[in-house]
Tab-separated table of C-alpha atoms in Angstrom:
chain	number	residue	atom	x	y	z
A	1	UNK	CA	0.000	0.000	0.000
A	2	UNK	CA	1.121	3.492	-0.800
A	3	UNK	CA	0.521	6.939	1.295
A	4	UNK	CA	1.381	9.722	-0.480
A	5	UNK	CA	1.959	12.828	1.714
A	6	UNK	CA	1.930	16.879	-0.044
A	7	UNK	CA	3.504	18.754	2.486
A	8	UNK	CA	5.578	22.031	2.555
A	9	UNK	CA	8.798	22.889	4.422
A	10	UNK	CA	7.691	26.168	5.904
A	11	UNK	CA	4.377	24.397	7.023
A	12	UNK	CA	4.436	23.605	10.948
A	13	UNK	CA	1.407	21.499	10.590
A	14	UNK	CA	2.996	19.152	8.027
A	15	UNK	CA	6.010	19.002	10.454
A	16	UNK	CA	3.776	17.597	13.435
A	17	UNK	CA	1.449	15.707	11.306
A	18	UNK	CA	4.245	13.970	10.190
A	19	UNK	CA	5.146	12.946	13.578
A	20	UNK	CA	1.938	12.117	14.160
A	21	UNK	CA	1.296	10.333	11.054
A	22	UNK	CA	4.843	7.976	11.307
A	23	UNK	CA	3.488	7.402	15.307
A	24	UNK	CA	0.466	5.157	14.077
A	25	UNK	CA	2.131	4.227	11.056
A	26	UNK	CA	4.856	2.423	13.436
A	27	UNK	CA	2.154	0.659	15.069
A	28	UNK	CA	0.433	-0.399	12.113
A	29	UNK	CA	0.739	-4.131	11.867
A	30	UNK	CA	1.240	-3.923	8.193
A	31	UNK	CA	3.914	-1.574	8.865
A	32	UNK	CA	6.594	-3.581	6.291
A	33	UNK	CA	4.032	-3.254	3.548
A	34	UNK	CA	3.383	0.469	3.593
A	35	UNK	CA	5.210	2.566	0.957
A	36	UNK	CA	5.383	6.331	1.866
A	37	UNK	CA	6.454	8.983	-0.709
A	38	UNK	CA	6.617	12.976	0.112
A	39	UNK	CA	4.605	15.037	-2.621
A	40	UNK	CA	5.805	19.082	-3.030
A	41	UNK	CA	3.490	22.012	-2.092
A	42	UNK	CA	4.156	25.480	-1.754
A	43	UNK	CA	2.077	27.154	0.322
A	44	UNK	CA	4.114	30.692	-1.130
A	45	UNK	CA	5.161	29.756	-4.603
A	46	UNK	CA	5.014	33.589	-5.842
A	47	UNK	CA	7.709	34.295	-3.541
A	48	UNK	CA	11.119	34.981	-5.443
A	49	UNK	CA	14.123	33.351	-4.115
A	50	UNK	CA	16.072	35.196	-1.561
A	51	UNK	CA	13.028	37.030	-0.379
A	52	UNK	CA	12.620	35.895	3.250
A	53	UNK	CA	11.008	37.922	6.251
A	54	UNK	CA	10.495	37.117	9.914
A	55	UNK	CA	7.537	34.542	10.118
A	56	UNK	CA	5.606	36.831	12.774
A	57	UNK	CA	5.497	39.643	10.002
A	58	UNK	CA	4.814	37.315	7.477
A	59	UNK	CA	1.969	35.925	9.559
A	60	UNK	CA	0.599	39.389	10.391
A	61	UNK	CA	0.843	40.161	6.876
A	62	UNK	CA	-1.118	37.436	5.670
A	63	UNK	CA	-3.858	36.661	7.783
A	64	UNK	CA	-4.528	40.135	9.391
A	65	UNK	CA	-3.433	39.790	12.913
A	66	UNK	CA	-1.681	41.619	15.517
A	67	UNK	CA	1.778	40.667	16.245
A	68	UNK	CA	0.357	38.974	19.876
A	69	UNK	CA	-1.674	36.911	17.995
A	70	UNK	CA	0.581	35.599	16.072
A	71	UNK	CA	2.925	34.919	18.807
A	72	UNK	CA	0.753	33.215	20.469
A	73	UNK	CA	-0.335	31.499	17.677
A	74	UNK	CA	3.671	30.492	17.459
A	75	UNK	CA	3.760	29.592	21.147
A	76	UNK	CA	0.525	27.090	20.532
A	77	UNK	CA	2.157	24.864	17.688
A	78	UNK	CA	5.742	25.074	19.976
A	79	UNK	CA	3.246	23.257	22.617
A	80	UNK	CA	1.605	20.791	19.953
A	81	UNK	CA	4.922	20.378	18.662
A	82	UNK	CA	6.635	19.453	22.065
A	83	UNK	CA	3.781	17.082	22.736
A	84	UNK	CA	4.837	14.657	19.361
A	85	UNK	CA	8.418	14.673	20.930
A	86	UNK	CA	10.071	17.907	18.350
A	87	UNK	CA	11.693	20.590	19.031
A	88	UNK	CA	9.881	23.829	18.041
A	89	UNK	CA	11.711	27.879	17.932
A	90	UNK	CA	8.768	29.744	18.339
A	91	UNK	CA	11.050	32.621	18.507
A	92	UNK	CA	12.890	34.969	15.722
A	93	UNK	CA	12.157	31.725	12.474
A	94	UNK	CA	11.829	33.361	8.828
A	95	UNK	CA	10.162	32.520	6.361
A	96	UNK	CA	10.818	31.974	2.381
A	97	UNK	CA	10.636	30.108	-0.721
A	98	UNK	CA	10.921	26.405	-0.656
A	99	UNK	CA	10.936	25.802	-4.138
A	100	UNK	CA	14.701	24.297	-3.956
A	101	UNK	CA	13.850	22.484	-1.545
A	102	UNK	CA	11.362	20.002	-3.143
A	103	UNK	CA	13.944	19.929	-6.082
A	104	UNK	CA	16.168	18.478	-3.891
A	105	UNK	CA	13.577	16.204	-2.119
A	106	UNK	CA	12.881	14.962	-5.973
A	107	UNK	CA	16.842	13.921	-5.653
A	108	UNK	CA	16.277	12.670	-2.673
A	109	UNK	CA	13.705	10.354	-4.049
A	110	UNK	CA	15.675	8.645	-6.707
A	111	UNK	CA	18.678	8.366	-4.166
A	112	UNK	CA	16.196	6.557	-1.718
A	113	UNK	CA	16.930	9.640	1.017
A	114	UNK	CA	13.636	11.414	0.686
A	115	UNK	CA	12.471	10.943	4.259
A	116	UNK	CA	16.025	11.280	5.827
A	117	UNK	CA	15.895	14.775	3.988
A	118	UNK	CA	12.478	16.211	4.399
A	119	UNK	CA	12.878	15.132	8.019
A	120	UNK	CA	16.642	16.963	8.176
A	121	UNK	CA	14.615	20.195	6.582
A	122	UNK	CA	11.804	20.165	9.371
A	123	UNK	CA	14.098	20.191	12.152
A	124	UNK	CA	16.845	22.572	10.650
A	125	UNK	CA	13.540	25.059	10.087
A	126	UNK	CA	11.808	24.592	12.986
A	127	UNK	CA	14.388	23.322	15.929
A	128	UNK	CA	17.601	24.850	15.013
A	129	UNK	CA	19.011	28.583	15.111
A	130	UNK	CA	20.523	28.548	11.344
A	131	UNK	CA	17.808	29.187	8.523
A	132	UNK	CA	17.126	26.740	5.917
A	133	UNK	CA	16.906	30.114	3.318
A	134	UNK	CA	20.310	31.242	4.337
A	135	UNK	CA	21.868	30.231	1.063
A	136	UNK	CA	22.325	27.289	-1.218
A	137	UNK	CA	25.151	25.960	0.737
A	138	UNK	CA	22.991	25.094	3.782
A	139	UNK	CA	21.169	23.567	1.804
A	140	UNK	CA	24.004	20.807	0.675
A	141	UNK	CA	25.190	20.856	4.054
A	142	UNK	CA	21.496	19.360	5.035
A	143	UNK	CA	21.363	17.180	1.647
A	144	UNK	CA	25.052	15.942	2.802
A	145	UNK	CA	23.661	14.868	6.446
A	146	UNK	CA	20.779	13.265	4.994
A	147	UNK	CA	23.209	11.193	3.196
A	148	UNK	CA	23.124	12.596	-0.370
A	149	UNK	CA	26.154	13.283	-2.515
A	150	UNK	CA	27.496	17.111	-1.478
A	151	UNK	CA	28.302	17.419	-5.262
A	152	UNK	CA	25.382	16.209	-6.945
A	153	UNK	CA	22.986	18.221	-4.513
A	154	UNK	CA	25.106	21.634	-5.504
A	155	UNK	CA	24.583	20.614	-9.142
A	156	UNK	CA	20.614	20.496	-8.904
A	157	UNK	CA	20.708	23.510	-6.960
A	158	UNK	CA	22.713	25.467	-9.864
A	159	UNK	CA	20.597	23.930	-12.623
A	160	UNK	CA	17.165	25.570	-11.563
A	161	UNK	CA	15.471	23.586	-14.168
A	162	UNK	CA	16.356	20.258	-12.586
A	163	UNK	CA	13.451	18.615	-10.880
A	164	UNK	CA	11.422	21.390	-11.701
A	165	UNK	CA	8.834	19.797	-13.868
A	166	UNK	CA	8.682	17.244	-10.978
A	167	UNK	CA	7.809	19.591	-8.690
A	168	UNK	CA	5.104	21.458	-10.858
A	169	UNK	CA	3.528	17.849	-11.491
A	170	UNK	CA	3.186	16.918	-7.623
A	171	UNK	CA	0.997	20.216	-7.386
A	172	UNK	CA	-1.259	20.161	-10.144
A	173	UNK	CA	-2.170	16.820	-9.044
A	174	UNK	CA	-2.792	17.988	-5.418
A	175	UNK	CA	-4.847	20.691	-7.544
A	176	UNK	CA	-6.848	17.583	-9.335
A	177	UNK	CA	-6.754	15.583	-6.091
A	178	UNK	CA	-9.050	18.545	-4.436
A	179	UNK	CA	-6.059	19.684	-1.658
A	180	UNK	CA	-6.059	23.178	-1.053
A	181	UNK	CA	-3.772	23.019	1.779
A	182	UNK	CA	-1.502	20.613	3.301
A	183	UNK	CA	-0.470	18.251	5.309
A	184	UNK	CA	-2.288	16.182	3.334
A	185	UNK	CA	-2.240	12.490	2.920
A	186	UNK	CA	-3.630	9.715	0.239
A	187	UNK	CA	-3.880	6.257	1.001
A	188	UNK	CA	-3.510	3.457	-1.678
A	189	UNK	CA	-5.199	6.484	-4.079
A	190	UNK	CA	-8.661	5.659	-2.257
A	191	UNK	CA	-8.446	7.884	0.974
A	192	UNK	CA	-7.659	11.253	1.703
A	193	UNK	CA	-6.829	12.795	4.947
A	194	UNK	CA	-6.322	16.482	5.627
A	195	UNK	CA	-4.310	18.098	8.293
A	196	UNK	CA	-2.004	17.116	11.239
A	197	UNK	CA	-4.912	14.859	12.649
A	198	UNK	CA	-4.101	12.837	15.885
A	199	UNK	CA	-2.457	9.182	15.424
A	200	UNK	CA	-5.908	7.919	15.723
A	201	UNK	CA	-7.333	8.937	12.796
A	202	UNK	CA	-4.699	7.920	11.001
A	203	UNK	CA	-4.210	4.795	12.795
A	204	UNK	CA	-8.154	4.099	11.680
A	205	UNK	CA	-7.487	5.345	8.059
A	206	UNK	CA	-4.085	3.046	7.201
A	207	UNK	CA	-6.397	-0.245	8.552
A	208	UNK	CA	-9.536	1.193	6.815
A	209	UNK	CA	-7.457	1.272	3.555
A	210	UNK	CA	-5.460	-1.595	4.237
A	211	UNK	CA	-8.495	-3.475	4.667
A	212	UNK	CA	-9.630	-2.620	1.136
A	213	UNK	CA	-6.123	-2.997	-0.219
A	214	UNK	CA	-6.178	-6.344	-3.226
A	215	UNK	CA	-3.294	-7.735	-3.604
A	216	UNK	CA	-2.414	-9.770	-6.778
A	217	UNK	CA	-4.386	-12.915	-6.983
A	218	UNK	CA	-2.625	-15.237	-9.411
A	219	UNK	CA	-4.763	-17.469	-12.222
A	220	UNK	CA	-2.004	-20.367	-13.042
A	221	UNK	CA	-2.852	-23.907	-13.956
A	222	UNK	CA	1.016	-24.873	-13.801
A	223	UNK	CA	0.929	-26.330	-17.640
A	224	UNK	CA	1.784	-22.623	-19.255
A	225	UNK	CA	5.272	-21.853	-20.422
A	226	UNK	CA	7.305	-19.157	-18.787
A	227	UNK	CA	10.392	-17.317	-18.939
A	228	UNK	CA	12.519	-16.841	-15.619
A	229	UNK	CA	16.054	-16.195	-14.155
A	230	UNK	CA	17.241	-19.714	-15.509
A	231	UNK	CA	15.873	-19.070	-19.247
A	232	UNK	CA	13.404	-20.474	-21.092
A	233	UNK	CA	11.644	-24.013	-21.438
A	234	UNK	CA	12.221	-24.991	-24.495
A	235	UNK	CA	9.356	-27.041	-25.862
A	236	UNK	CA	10.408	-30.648	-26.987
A	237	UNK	CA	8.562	-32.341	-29.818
């Protein structure tokens, strides 16, 4: 079974409903058999690369609030966030583009990394004093400690068509899928979830589509000829 997740780096719900997501998915009985694959989502593609601000201003900017607000708006995910187990700065963060990012989660992908990276990006943008949009570099220095070539991660980065079309395709099909936001999760293409729900939704959702999940039933009367890793029968007259 596959779970596909569209999330965004500079989303703080997609950063604890990961957490809460991977603690039911660990105690999933058909844990071995689940497939998960990270989907891209900006949640500010029109901003231009470089352009970062202080998340509080951004947030008062956006939705209209008073700087208190949004501090303690800040202060309220720190809690949720400390209550999944992660660290949480709900002090002095900024906020920009995350385009590169998802380019190099599409690496990431290929190089069979893509959790160890997207999981390296939450915590260096929520947890950690350095920002993730300080400049390319940090970025290979995460892509190197999630186990990706230094070289080959500075490459994609310089090339800003690489990936790209990957990128653009994960979020016109969130578009088709109906998400207008994000975390959000799709299970074996038959279930969607929205949000950083608790582990018990999820936890009823992965054995609600597990339970509906068909796995390959095989028609074989043992008399048909076959092909396989020692050749082929050759018929004999």
């Amino acid at each position: 079974m596959r779970v596909e997740i569209w999330s965004d780096i500079a989303c703080p719900w997609c950063y604890v409903g990961k957490a809460r997501f991977e603690k039911a998915l660990d105690a999933f009985p058909h844990r071995d058999g689940v497939e998960v694959v990270h989907r891209s989502f900006e949640l500010d593609p029109g901003r231009a690369k470089g352009d970062t601000q202080p998340v509080l201003k951004m947030l008062t900017k956006k939705y209209g609030m008073s700087e208190a607000q949004a501090q303690a708006g800040e202060d309220n995910l720190g809690a949720q966030a400390a209550a999944e187990g992660l660290d949480y700065r709900t002090r002095d963060r900024d906020h920009g583009n995350t385009f590169d990012m998802h380019r190099l989660l599409h690496l990431a992908k290929e190089r069979g990394r893509q959790d160890e990276l997207i999981q390296a990006l939450y915590k260096a943008n929520f947890a950690e004093e350095r920002s993730v949009f300080d400049s390319d570099e940090r970025l290979v220095e995460l892509a190197a400690g999630a186990g990706l070539d230094a070289e080959e991660a500075r490459k994609v980065l310089a090339d800003p068509t690489a990936y790209a079309d990957d990128v653009r395709a994960d979020e016109r099909e969130a578009a088709e899928l109906g998400a207008n936001g994000v975390p959000f999760f799709v299970l074996d293409r038959k279930y969607g979830v929205s949000g950083a729900q608790p582990a018990e939704v999820f936890a009823q959702a992965l054995t609600q589509a597990w339970g509906e999940h068909s796995p390959l039933k095989l028609i074989d009367n043992g008399d048909a000829e076959a092909c396989g890793p020692d050749g082929c029968a050759v018929p004999q007259a």
